[in-house]
Amino acid sequence: MKLQKQFVRDGETVAVSAEHVRDDRWRVRVGDRVYDVDALPVGEGGVRIVPVGDEYERSFVAHGAAAGTDYMVRAHGRTHTLSAPEGRRGGGAGGADGKVRAPMTGTVLDVLCKAGDTVAANQPIVVLSAMKMEHKLTAGVDGVVESISAQKGGTVDQGAVLAVVKPAQKEDS
Amino acid sequence: MATNPPFRRVLIANRGEIAVRICRGLRELGIESIAVHSDVDARAAHVLAADHAVALGGNTAAESYLDVGKVLEACKRAGAEAIHPGYGFLSENAVFARAVRDAGLVFVGPNPEAMERLGGKKAAREEAIAAGVPVIPGTEKDDGDAALIAFGKSIGMPVMVKASAGGGGRGMRLVTDERDLADAIAAGRREAKASFGDDRMILERAVFPARHIEIQMFGDKHGEVVSLHERECSVQRRHQKVLEEAPSAVVDEDLRRRMGEAAIALGKRVGYDNAGTAEFLLDEQGNFYFLEVNTRLQVEHPVTELVTGVDLVHLQLHVAAGGKLGELLAGKDLTPRGHAIEARICAESPENGYLPASGLLRLVREAEGPGIRVDSGVFSGWDVSPFYDSMLAKLIVWAPDRAAACARLSQALRETVYLGIPTNVDFLRRIVDDEAFRSARLSTDMLQHRPELAAGPQDGPDDLTLAAAVLCQAVAPQRGGGAGAGGAASGGSTAAWNDLAGFRLFEGSR
């Protein structure tokens, strides 16, 4: 059995593969580095990783679970949310693609711009009420508001595109 | 405390961790517990914890836990003699408390008259002034936007804009620039209208840097009011408490006595009974100013329980049944012992502007061990609904002193696992491990000045952690679906995660 996956780490795509050797033994490739480890299941969603030849120093327990289209892994007391290269989404700030999405299901309290307005990155576009708090959703990029689908008083689903900002001329990345 | 059960059957008009905690208290006293629930909560932790459950129907709070008629009807149907309102929802609603009494039932909380006199910030402030308790200079009423703005300018920035009916930080804003006043008042009115159905605002001089110190007060139906001492809740964000502790590192015996006496004077003045909390700001010179009274059991009540040895839910029930504090607390030494800290675990992402999250909690492993208490309302496979508050659980530790309690809380947070949706667990640990927290240099605005605590470290996972992420899915049993309304759909959307043969893991998004 061989598993392959791509994650984004520090802005760069990293290929990770795990090839089953025998019993608990796996050969893992992270980019061009190779690690031989034993992976021991420990209860629901948990695994003890024992690097071969380095058992004493570096063995640890990790827990993992899917989180929507991401995958969350917790090890060494830290949680990392891993996204696939194409799966990255914006949060409170609109994405670099200019789309302002609802980070969660909620009600639109106010729409602060209209189509055609020039906006700056981090400028509030829509005010959303969710879980009894107000959240200002901001433009992810400098540009011109191409369209706004959010309507004051309307209910929106998580991930819904509420506005699209056409990025200003400067093309980077 | 008394040995006979004060009631035979009690209904809990709440959900989440507090309803679970009350169920436990009821069972310990030999009282049957009745849960109520909305449609999405039919399999919620509080329903599982109760002896019986009554469906209220609906999903939003307004359709379910806030519907006075439905809750009273459930109480009658279940044959309960008393209603414990928990915190939030109907707990500080005097109309509800009166309706409960008029229906011949017992409300486990203050009498509605005392609640009305202390419930609104404005009313409470007037009572505090009359009781000789120091207050912050501010407006006494809402005469409209223009008057509020004029007053704000007259006392000078910074000022605090607050909902007159408020609580829990909703509708509350700090304004440091006069030009932002109008916006802050407008936004506050919207939030207050949505949360309390009352958009009146008041304005006060902002005292800071300040520490938030509150006194747990308790009254009985015979005119007695006692203080169970202070809690410090200075670590806040957007005026919502993040970490709470007892005792406070900066409150000495003399200040504890004076603040306790202020709370008792206020409680006695209004004939307060049952649990209540008088909140104060403490400035750097050691002056304290009355803020408001929360006329209910507080979220952070466990830290008081751990340092005083008093079970506040038990005491609430005994007092509601007419018990006398003098007898219930007879022979108890209430001097704070050791140190307790509570961390509120919320479904939110401090790293991403504190955005609240909802969705399937696939994996929950809560901390355990000596001196660790977890009051939780969730479990592996629970679908966190967007309809209610984002708090999932409270992690509370006790240790002989503050340094040991900090170490214990950090350790407990390290072993805590909530995966599937973002939580603030790592954020809480960063605060607890921070030098400012360890040395008790706290203030209500400390998180504003330390954005890096919310942002977290910027380095990504190391190679072996990435390896573990893949191997977890290869060898550790993974949860496919979950309980709750969204469970089946959420499970379906992640079927790709469980399909090891293909392993195109990032396909099949919702």
XYZ file of C-alpha atoms in Angstrom:
683
model
C 0.000 0.000 0.000
C 1.253 3.453 -0.834
C -0.341 6.755 0.148
C 0.447 10.044 -1.527
C -0.546 13.530 -0.635
C 0.367 17.163 -1.123
C 0.334 19.775 1.612
C 1.108 23.460 1.677
C 3.792 24.272 4.250
C 5.218 27.769 4.710
C 3.728 28.729 1.356
C 5.308 25.848 -0.517
C 3.769 22.640 -1.762
C 5.287 19.542 -0.158
C 4.685 16.026 -1.452
C 4.335 13.402 1.272
C 4.124 9.704 0.559
C 3.961 6.703 2.873
C 4.766 3.227 1.630
C 3.933 0.205 3.763
C 7.000 -1.992 4.298
C 5.785 -4.693 6.727
C 3.941 -4.906 10.054
C 4.049 -1.410 11.589
C 6.945 -0.274 9.395
C 6.461 2.494 6.807
C 8.830 4.353 4.522
C 7.836 8.026 4.359
C 9.073 10.546 1.824
C 8.646 14.233 2.586
C 9.882 16.135 -0.454
C 13.183 14.421 -1.204
C 13.852 13.293 2.371
C 13.217 9.716 3.436
C 12.190 8.503 6.920
C 11.664 4.933 8.079
C 9.182 4.829 10.925
C 6.960 2.466 12.856
C 3.383 3.733 13.077
C 1.436 2.213 15.974
C -2.301 2.928 16.202
C -3.272 4.309 19.624
C -7.026 4.563 19.949
C -9.370 6.557 17.794
C -7.533 8.921 15.442
C -4.187 8.471 17.174
C -0.825 7.098 16.115
C 2.540 6.703 17.831
C 5.355 7.480 15.394
C 8.663 5.791 16.173
C 11.486 6.838 13.816
C 13.695 3.819 13.166
C 17.132 4.283 14.705
C 15.983 7.290 16.695
C 13.337 5.738 18.950
C 14.456 7.311 22.183
C 14.784 10.897 21.018
C 12.028 11.465 18.536
C 9.065 9.151 19.026
C 5.804 10.985 19.607
C 2.033 10.617 19.551
C -0.116 12.427 16.982
C -3.860 12.674 16.479
C -5.477 13.499 13.181
C -8.918 14.143 11.731
C -10.439 15.621 8.618
C -11.746 19.168 8.881
C -13.908 19.861 5.865
C -11.518 19.846 2.933
C -8.499 20.287 5.234
C -6.818 17.827 7.553
C -5.939 18.654 11.154
C -3.039 16.986 12.935
C -2.082 17.551 16.574
C 1.384 16.637 17.807
C 3.784 18.048 20.411
C 0.868 20.064 21.817
C 0.276 22.001 18.607
C -2.487 21.715 16.058
C -1.669 22.155 12.379
C -4.385 22.554 9.798
C -3.085 21.166 6.535
C -4.480 22.306 3.226
C -3.982 20.905 -0.203
C -2.515 23.367 -2.714
C -5.868 24.004 -4.375
C -7.861 23.800 -1.170
C -6.763 27.014 0.501
C -9.544 29.288 1.516
C -9.811 32.789 2.892
C -11.018 33.523 6.432
C -12.090 36.872 7.878
C -10.153 38.465 5.100
C -11.146 37.798 1.536
C -8.938 35.501 -0.433
C -6.095 36.615 -2.652
C -8.372 35.643 -5.541
C -10.522 38.648 -4.603
C -13.455 36.572 -3.391
C -14.966 37.506 -0.037
C -16.515 34.378 1.431
C -18.715 33.791 4.467
C -16.401 32.076 6.956
C -19.470 30.540 8.559
C -23.221 30.398 8.329
C -24.740 33.686 9.442
C -26.865 36.730 8.723
C -25.712 39.722 6.686
C -26.043 42.811 8.889
C -24.694 45.333 6.467
C -23.134 45.680 3.040
C -20.550 48.446 3.076
C -19.727 48.779 -0.636
C -21.413 48.536 -3.985
C -20.280 47.177 -7.308
C -17.815 49.528 -8.959
C -16.337 50.863 -5.697
C -12.581 50.965 -5.392
C -11.473 49.193 -2.209
C -8.198 48.565 -0.401
C -7.035 45.251 1.060
C -8.422 44.791 4.598
C -11.230 47.270 3.963
C -14.514 45.960 5.433
C -16.939 44.851 2.721
C -19.691 42.994 4.559
C -20.752 42.810 8.223
C -21.865 39.309 9.171
C -23.586 38.225 12.381
C -22.778 34.693 13.444
C -22.762 32.979 16.828
C -24.125 36.149 18.393
C -21.122 38.268 17.363
C -20.491 40.726 14.555
C -17.733 39.998 12.068
C -16.383 42.414 9.504
C -15.367 40.605 6.338
C -12.677 42.476 4.504
C -11.293 42.636 0.986
C -8.304 40.353 0.492
C -6.758 42.550 -2.199
C -6.701 46.119 -3.466
C -9.082 46.460 -6.385
C -12.536 47.246 -7.676
C -15.710 45.565 -6.419
C -16.891 43.533 -9.364
C -20.043 42.141 -7.804
C -21.790 41.867 -4.447
C -24.230 39.033 -3.881
C -24.696 39.631 -0.137
C -27.968 41.305 0.729
C -28.631 43.064 3.981
C -30.711 40.805 6.212
C -30.040 37.723 4.113
C -28.829 34.394 5.482
C -25.659 32.972 3.957
C -24.052 29.557 4.126
C -20.489 28.878 5.131
C -18.196 29.309 2.148
C -20.682 31.341 0.098
C -19.048 34.039 -2.048
C -20.491 37.355 -0.833
C -18.484 39.705 -3.003
C -15.876 39.593 -5.710
C -13.081 42.150 -5.834
C -11.226 42.410 -9.112
C -7.578 42.819 -8.089
C -5.831 46.048 -9.112
C -3.530 45.860 -12.132
C -0.378 44.772 -10.320
C 0.017 41.043 -10.968
C 2.042 39.201 -8.394
C 2.458 35.456 -8.005
C -25.067 20.902 53.730
C -28.562 19.516 54.170
C -28.976 15.835 53.460
C -32.581 15.686 52.229
C -33.043 16.354 48.509
C -34.452 19.883 48.211
C -36.597 18.884 45.209
C -37.782 15.692 43.603
C -37.494 16.752 39.947
C -35.857 19.794 38.337
C -35.897 20.995 34.730
C -32.777 22.559 33.239
C -33.624 25.331 30.769
C -30.246 25.301 29.074
C -27.853 23.278 26.940
C -24.139 22.552 26.590
C -21.626 22.132 29.377
C -23.603 24.036 32.006
C -26.663 21.826 31.552
C -24.428 18.749 31.883
C -22.837 20.189 35.024
C -26.269 20.917 36.556
C -27.465 17.387 35.709
C -24.507 16.014 37.658
C -25.276 18.245 40.636
C -28.912 17.158 40.609
C -28.019 13.486 40.506
C -25.594 13.949 43.399
C -28.459 15.360 45.464
C -30.840 12.573 44.475
C -32.964 14.844 42.285
C -34.296 13.736 38.887
C -33.081 15.903 36.009
C -35.165 16.961 33.021
C -33.361 18.310 29.949
C -35.002 20.342 27.206
C -33.627 20.478 23.704
C -33.982 21.942 20.245
C -34.189 19.722 17.173
C -30.439 19.740 16.440
C -29.735 18.992 20.100
C -31.715 15.740 20.313
C -28.439 13.828 20.829
C -26.547 16.591 22.637
C -24.372 15.904 25.681
C -26.843 17.524 28.067
C -29.672 15.326 26.809
C -27.518 12.239 27.345
C -26.638 13.388 30.861
C -30.219 13.972 32.011
C -32.676 11.420 33.359
C -35.407 12.602 30.975
C -35.604 15.027 28.074
C -38.366 17.097 26.511
C -38.148 18.260 22.897
C -38.879 21.961 22.461
C -38.746 21.880 18.656
C -37.097 24.549 16.540
C -33.409 25.240 16.171
C -32.567 28.861 16.824
C -32.378 29.943 20.448
C -35.516 32.034 19.960
C -37.452 28.983 18.735
C -36.274 26.778 21.577
C -34.288 27.676 24.709
C -35.553 31.273 24.757
C -39.221 30.390 24.305
C -40.777 30.989 27.732
C -44.063 29.307 26.798
C -42.380 26.150 25.525
C -40.098 25.853 28.541
C -42.965 26.267 31.002
C -45.055 23.781 29.081
C -42.173 21.269 29.168
C -41.888 21.795 32.909
C -45.559 21.051 33.446
C -45.479 18.051 31.143
C -42.460 16.608 32.967
C -43.877 17.312 36.406
C -40.814 19.280 37.503
C -41.091 21.448 40.614
C -38.265 23.821 39.812
C -36.336 25.256 36.857
C -32.593 25.835 36.821
C -31.856 28.365 34.051
C -28.048 27.957 33.916
C -26.374 31.034 32.412
C -27.346 32.904 29.245
C -30.716 32.169 27.599
C -33.507 32.924 30.131
C -31.303 33.041 33.228
C -31.450 36.822 33.684
C -34.950 37.340 32.326
C -37.159 38.676 35.113
C -40.300 38.123 33.055
C -39.412 34.447 32.874
C -38.516 34.234 36.572
C -41.887 35.787 37.408
C -43.747 33.475 35.023
C -42.090 30.494 36.699
C -43.183 31.723 40.113
C -46.704 32.508 38.874
C -46.963 28.956 37.555
C -46.365 27.713 41.076
C -42.827 26.551 40.296
C -39.496 27.451 41.845
C -36.936 29.462 39.873
C -33.407 28.436 40.879
C -32.045 31.954 40.891
C -32.813 35.342 42.390
C -36.339 36.641 42.916
C -37.520 38.687 39.906
C -37.696 41.932 41.890
C -34.013 41.747 42.876
C -33.168 40.664 39.340
C -34.877 43.736 37.919
C -33.129 46.052 40.348
C -29.711 44.682 39.439
C -30.256 43.278 35.953
C -29.849 46.361 33.789
C -26.494 48.119 33.970
C -28.217 51.433 34.608
C -30.477 50.157 37.390
C -27.584 48.307 39.004
C -25.451 51.412 38.902
C -28.114 53.440 40.719
C -28.446 50.734 43.368
C -24.655 50.628 43.758
C -24.486 54.394 44.264
C -27.262 54.147 46.849
C -25.445 51.279 48.599
C -22.265 53.350 48.806
C -20.372 51.205 46.305
C -17.903 53.160 44.100
C -18.896 53.477 40.409
C -17.237 54.757 37.237
C -18.303 58.230 36.005
C -20.824 57.834 33.153
C -24.256 58.577 31.670
C -27.248 57.618 33.741
C -29.560 57.127 30.744
C -29.823 56.983 26.961
C -31.077 60.294 25.558
C -30.202 59.379 21.999
C -27.055 59.376 19.888
C -26.402 63.116 20.050
C -26.572 63.253 23.849
C -24.358 60.154 24.198
C -21.763 61.609 21.839
C -21.829 64.985 23.610
C -21.359 63.315 26.992
C -18.535 61.181 25.630
C -16.748 64.271 24.425
C -17.294 66.010 27.760
C -15.659 63.261 29.873
C -12.959 62.684 27.244
C -11.630 59.562 25.562
C -11.306 56.704 26.122
C -14.901 55.756 26.872
C -16.794 52.488 27.012
C -20.040 52.187 25.038
C -22.296 49.541 26.560
C -25.729 48.014 26.090
C -27.982 49.146 28.911
C -29.488 45.654 29.156
C -26.196 43.940 28.435
C -23.989 41.160 29.629
C -21.288 38.922 28.236
C -19.635 41.745 26.333
C -22.316 41.943 23.677
C -22.945 45.467 22.460
C -19.874 46.699 24.359
C -17.111 48.725 22.710
C -14.067 50.716 23.757
C -13.723 54.002 21.904
C -10.409 55.864 21.952
C -11.110 58.368 19.170
C -14.116 60.727 19.309
C -14.684 60.238 15.595
C -15.474 56.554 16.168
C -18.196 57.229 18.748
C -21.145 57.346 16.345
C -20.114 54.077 14.661
C -19.571 52.337 17.989
C -22.990 53.409 19.257
C -24.693 52.266 16.038
C -22.946 48.868 16.061
C -23.623 48.470 19.781
C -27.329 49.192 19.243
C -27.533 46.529 16.526
C -25.846 43.892 18.656
C -27.900 44.821 21.724
C -31.130 44.702 19.732
C -30.272 41.248 18.410
C -29.096 39.899 21.770
C -31.495 41.494 24.242
C -34.310 43.024 22.156
C -33.368 46.382 23.737
C -31.056 48.775 21.903
C -30.530 51.363 24.634
C -26.876 52.232 25.225
C -24.932 53.910 28.027
C -21.493 55.455 28.086
C -18.792 55.389 30.768
C -15.237 56.580 31.264
C -12.945 53.666 30.463
C -10.770 52.682 33.428
C -7.510 51.159 32.212
C -5.189 49.533 32.553
C -7.559 47.665 34.800
C -8.040 44.202 36.181
C -11.434 42.519 36.186
C -12.184 41.321 39.698
C -15.584 39.921 40.603
C -17.147 38.796 43.845
C -19.222 35.628 44.040
C -22.092 36.600 46.259
C -24.837 34.361 47.542
C -28.099 35.251 49.224
C -30.845 33.173 50.818
C -34.587 33.796 51.193
C -34.120 34.934 54.779
C -32.171 38.134 54.148
C -28.674 36.706 54.520
C -26.024 37.520 51.880
C -22.468 36.173 51.978
C -19.347 36.601 49.844
C -17.484 33.586 48.494
C -14.625 35.897 47.548
C -13.115 37.053 44.325
C -12.327 35.676 40.910
C -9.996 37.444 38.539
C -11.049 37.423 34.870
C -8.675 40.000 33.413
C -7.685 37.963 30.370
C -10.405 38.980 27.923
C -10.855 39.533 24.254
C -13.668 41.711 22.942
C -14.827 41.844 26.578
C -15.368 38.084 26.646
C -13.496 36.233 29.349
C -10.787 33.838 28.200
C -9.102 32.693 31.431
C -10.446 33.037 34.965
C -8.844 32.302 38.289
C -9.354 32.342 42.024
C -8.010 33.834 44.130
C -6.610 36.913 42.386
C -2.850 37.341 42.693
C -3.311 41.033 43.555
C -6.190 40.885 46.038
C -5.000 40.781 49.632
C -7.129 40.009 52.664
C -8.039 43.628 53.263
C -9.148 44.278 49.670
C -10.993 40.941 49.616
C -12.912 41.955 52.711
C -13.747 45.426 51.349
C -14.896 44.160 47.964
C -16.897 41.400 49.642
C -18.571 43.951 51.905
C -19.473 46.102 48.880
C -21.126 43.119 47.150
C -22.953 42.134 50.339
C -24.215 45.704 50.867
C -25.565 45.742 47.322
C -27.147 42.286 47.669
C -28.792 43.102 51.003
C -30.116 46.397 49.675
C -32.140 44.667 46.942
C -33.083 41.521 48.891
C -30.927 39.322 46.681
C -31.215 35.563 46.952
C -29.311 32.739 45.269
C -26.038 33.022 43.280
C -24.921 36.332 41.837
C -21.715 38.027 40.826
C -20.756 41.632 41.430
C -18.188 42.669 38.834
C -15.592 45.369 39.475
C -12.658 46.978 37.731
C -9.533 47.345 39.837
C -7.143 50.095 38.773
C -3.393 50.164 39.302
C -3.772 52.226 42.463
C -5.951 49.547 44.045
C -9.259 51.443 43.645
C -12.204 49.314 42.663
C -15.229 50.439 40.675
C -18.532 48.629 40.360
C -19.331 47.430 36.837
C -22.462 45.300 36.961
C -24.141 42.348 38.618
C -24.711 39.078 36.815
C -27.850 37.717 38.430
C -27.094 34.055 37.786
C -24.514 31.321 38.103
C -21.405 32.342 36.144
C -19.521 30.370 33.499
C -16.446 30.618 35.719
C -18.118 29.392 38.933
C -15.919 26.239 39.113
C -12.809 28.167 40.190
C -14.713 29.413 43.242
C -15.925 25.886 43.939
C -12.379 24.531 43.818
C -10.869 27.076 46.209
C -13.777 27.307 48.685
C -14.937 23.687 48.629
C -18.557 24.826 48.134
C -20.614 23.217 45.353
C -22.453 26.271 44.044
C -25.100 24.293 42.160
C -25.950 22.304 45.294
C -26.086 25.540 47.276
C -28.345 27.138 44.652
C -30.800 24.261 44.899
C -30.851 24.227 48.701
C -31.316 27.993 48.885
C -34.042 27.936 46.216
C -35.910 25.395 48.363
C -35.756 27.818 51.298
C -32.561 26.646 52.997
C -30.661 29.045 55.244
C -27.065 29.934 54.361
C -26.186 30.000 58.065
C -27.090 26.316 58.308
C -25.934 25.236 54.846
C -22.466 26.730 55.310
C -22.214 26.052 59.059
C -18.794 24.862 60.117
C -17.237 25.496 56.712
C -14.013 27.440 56.420
C -14.549 29.490 53.271
C -11.039 30.962 53.173
C -9.675 30.423 49.633
C -7.397 27.384 49.580
C -4.862 26.820 46.811
C -5.333 28.243 43.332
C -7.738 27.419 40.498
C -7.681 28.524 36.849
C -10.310 27.965 34.170
C -9.745 28.046 30.411
C -12.757 28.446 28.136
C -12.427 26.151 25.153
C -14.267 27.643 22.202
C -14.859 26.695 18.585
C -13.084 29.695 17.153
C -9.837 30.523 15.454
C -7.772 33.167 17.286
C -5.161 32.735 14.535
C -7.769 33.914 12.042
C -9.400 36.913 13.678
C -11.201 34.793 16.307
C -13.641 33.571 13.685
C -16.166 31.248 15.280
C -16.470 27.812 13.730
C -19.155 25.196 13.472
C -19.163 21.708 12.045
C -18.223 18.165 12.914
C -15.918 17.646 15.894
C -14.396 14.400 14.722
C -12.067 13.736 17.585
C -12.327 14.836 21.213
C -9.871 13.750 23.910
C -10.191 15.802 27.033
C -7.479 16.148 29.666
C -7.527 14.132 32.846
C -5.388 13.625 35.902
C -4.948 14.962 39.415
C -6.388 18.428 39.953
C -8.020 18.556 36.513
C -11.747 19.121 35.967
C -13.379 19.260 32.548
C -16.933 20.588 32.263
C -17.738 19.645 28.684
C -20.740 19.739 26.412
C -19.262 17.855 23.446
C -17.908 14.461 22.403
C -16.222 12.831 19.409
C -18.662 12.974 16.516
C -20.703 15.912 17.827
C -21.747 18.380 15.145
C -21.248 21.883 16.566
C -24.229 23.926 15.452
C -23.972 27.553 14.343
C -27.118 28.392 16.309
C -25.558 28.735 19.754
C -22.578 30.030 21.671
C -19.166 28.789 20.535
C -18.009 27.494 23.925
C -17.420 23.732 23.839
C -16.030 23.010 27.274
C -14.155 24.434 30.235
C -10.854 23.057 31.436
C -10.343 23.871 35.098
C -7.316 23.030 37.224
C -6.545 23.270 40.920
C -3.111 23.225 42.536
C -1.684 24.346 45.876
C -0.348 27.615 44.439
C -0.609 29.763 41.311
C 2.666 28.649 39.720
C 1.687 25.001 40.070
C -1.794 25.738 38.692
C -0.270 27.441 35.617
C 2.001 24.465 35.000
C -0.915 22.072 35.415
C -3.141 24.023 33.032
C -0.410 24.194 30.390
C 0.153 20.462 30.653
C -3.580 19.731 30.485
C -3.999 21.949 27.404
C -1.081 20.149 25.776
C -2.810 16.793 26.050
C -6.212 18.169 25.056
C -7.400 17.172 21.570
C -10.329 18.706 19.702
C -10.035 18.087 15.967
C -12.380 18.644 13.043
C -13.037 22.340 13.553
C -10.735 25.127 14.766
C -10.545 25.730 18.513
C -8.648 28.142 20.738
C -6.733 25.417 22.625
C -3.282 26.366 21.309
C -4.053 30.054 21.899
C -4.993 29.358 25.520
C -1.729 27.515 26.037
C 0.292 30.352 24.508
C -1.270 32.745 27.028
C -0.771 30.413 29.981
C 2.887 29.886 29.000
C 3.491 33.601 28.503
C 5.698 35.396 31.006
C 3.031 38.087 31.615
C 0.455 35.490 32.651
C 2.926 33.452 34.693
C 3.919 36.538 36.656
C 0.239 37.629 36.990
C 0.797 40.922 35.160
C -2.763 40.962 33.862
C -5.062 43.630 32.484
C -8.302 43.599 30.554
C -6.559 44.939 27.444
C -3.488 42.681 27.566
C -4.521 40.600 24.554
C -5.015 43.735 22.443
C -1.394 44.673 23.076
C -0.109 41.182 22.361
C -1.491 40.231 18.933
C 1.229 37.591 18.591
C -0.532 35.513 21.243
C -3.547 35.217 18.950
C -1.511 34.883 15.761
C 0.640 32.029 17.054
C 3.940 30.801 15.671
C 4.305 31.118 11.919
C 6.462 28.041 11.307
C 4.737 25.095 9.683
C 4.787 21.458 10.790
C 8.079 19.538 10.682
C 8.554 16.570 8.354
C 7.623 13.935 10.921
C 4.404 15.778 11.786
C 3.465 15.752 8.104
C 4.342 12.061 8.063
C 2.114 11.551 11.099
C -0.769 13.287 9.326
C -0.596 10.732 6.538
C 0.056 7.763 8.821
C -2.832 8.702 11.120
C -5.143 8.039 8.230
C -3.308 4.854 7.306
C -3.286 3.103 10.664
C -5.532 4.929 13.170
C -9.262 4.279 13.046
C -10.939 7.369 11.594
C -14.401 8.600 12.327
C -16.593 8.664 9.251
C -19.790 10.403 10.255
C -21.186 11.903 13.399
C -24.119 12.721 15.587
C -26.298 15.745 15.036
C -28.188 17.091 12.092
C -25.159 17.717 9.894
C -23.408 14.474 10.735
C -24.378 12.387 7.778
C -23.669 15.123 5.283
C -20.324 15.998 6.874
C -19.331 12.346 6.923
C -20.164 11.986 3.283
C -18.092 14.967 2.280
C -14.989 13.478 3.799
C -15.446 9.951 2.524
C -12.309 10.513 0.470
C -10.298 10.678 3.702
C -11.247 7.128 4.484
C -10.601 5.766 1.023
C -7.036 4.633 1.347
C -6.877 2.909 -2.009
C -7.383 6.052 -4.046
C -6.128 8.554 -1.532
C -6.932 11.647 -3.539
C -7.597 13.287 -0.264
C -8.434 16.802 -1.250
C -11.166 15.867 -3.649
C -14.755 15.670 -2.602
C -15.100 19.005 -0.890
C -18.546 20.125 0.201
